[in-house]
Amino acid sequence: MSEALTEQKALDFHKWTAELFQKADVDFLYAGIMPVLSEAAGLAEAIDQTGLPYIISFTIRQDGKLIDGTTIADAIAYIDARTQNKPVCYMTNCVHPRTVLKVLSQPFNDCLLVKERFRGIQANTSPRSYAELDGAVDLHGSDPEEFAEEMMKLSRVGSFQIWGGCCGTDHRHMDCVARRIAG
């Protein structure tokens, strides 16, 4: 992870963007695909200084950790402790819901902090890891009904309120998820 930004470099790098959006009077900021704690924390500190509400979304490995090896629970605790204006919540993106279910079942992530603060997913239809998908010719995606069923399993292990699609999803996948949520 030698190419990852340090926390201070991430703060410096993202501060000007956060300030531009603050001056533009936006309502909300979303920081997606955060691979390492140092960059997510620096970005959170930059947004914290604007007072704008925001969400941090992590890229997670299949073992339940960020790419740098930090657990979700530790990442949430660290960022929450360093910011006055804490993220509205945390989530993940670019990962299959089955992987997230497994990730949240890991003992180090199966805690009240994660259950209360980790609230969303932008899911891939492929169960492959981000490393396997990088440069892949095809996604090996889930069919829409299977995808929706996997998404709904997440509501049984956490406080999920944000449901979205990422790589491989289309209107059929989102329609199935929306129908399941509506009951």
Coordinates of N, CA and C in Angstrom, one line a residue, residues 5 14 24 29 49 53 65 88 90 93 118 124 128 138 142-143 146-147 151 156 166 175:
L5 N -2.4 7.3 0.1 CA -2.2 8.6 0.6 C -2.1 8.5 2.2
H14 N -8.0 16.4 -0.5 CA -9.5 16.5 -0.6 C -10.1 17.8 0.0
A24 N -20.4 25.9 -3.1 CA -21.5 25.7 -4.1 C -22.8 25.4 -3.4
L29 N -22.4 15.2 0.7 CA -21.2 14.7 0.0 C -21.2 13.1 0.2
Q49 N -14.5 19.6 8.3 CA -14.3 21.1 8.4 C -15.3 21.9 7.7
P53 N -23.1 17.3 5.7 CA -23.3 15.9 6.0 C -22.7 15.1 4.8
K65 N -12.1 -6.9 5.7 CA -11.2 -5.7 6.0 C -11.1 -4.8 4.8
V88 N -22.7 10.6 8.3 CA -24.1 10.2 8.6 C -24.1 8.7 8.8
Y90 N -21.8 4.8 7.3 CA -20.8 4.2 6.4 C -21.4 3.1 5.6
N93 N -19.2 -0.3 -1.4 CA -19.6 -0.4 -2.8 C -18.6 -1.3 -3.6
F118 N -22.9 1.1 10.0 CA -22.7 0.6 8.6 C -24.1 0.3 8.0
N124 N -22.2 -5.1 -6.5 CA -21.9 -5.7 -7.8 C -22.8 -6.9 -8.0
R128 N -17.2 -12.1 -7.5 CA -15.7 -12.0 -7.6 C -15.2 -10.8 -6.8
D138 N -15.3 -10.6 -18.3 CA -16.7 -10.6 -18.0 C -16.9 -10.6 -16.4
S142 N -24.9 -12.2 -11.1 CA -26.0 -12.9 -10.5 C -27.3 -12.5 -11.3
D143 N -28.2 -13.4 -11.4 CA -29.5 -13.0 -12.0 C -30.2 -12.1 -11.0
E146 N -31.8 -13.7 -7.7 CA -30.8 -14.1 -6.8 C -30.1 -12.9 -6.2
F147 N -29.8 -11.9 -7.0 CA -29.2 -10.7 -6.5 C -30.0 -10.1 -5.4
M151 N -29.2 -9.4 -1.4 CA -29.3 -8.1 -0.8 C -30.2 -8.1 0.4
R156 N -31.0 -8.5 7.6 CA -31.1 -9.4 8.8 C -29.9 -9.3 9.7
C166 N -24.0 -1.4 -8.5 CA -22.7 -1.1 -9.0 C -22.4 -1.9 -10.2
D175 N -35.1 -3.3 -9.8 CA -36.5 -3.5 -9.7 C -36.8 -4.6 -8.7

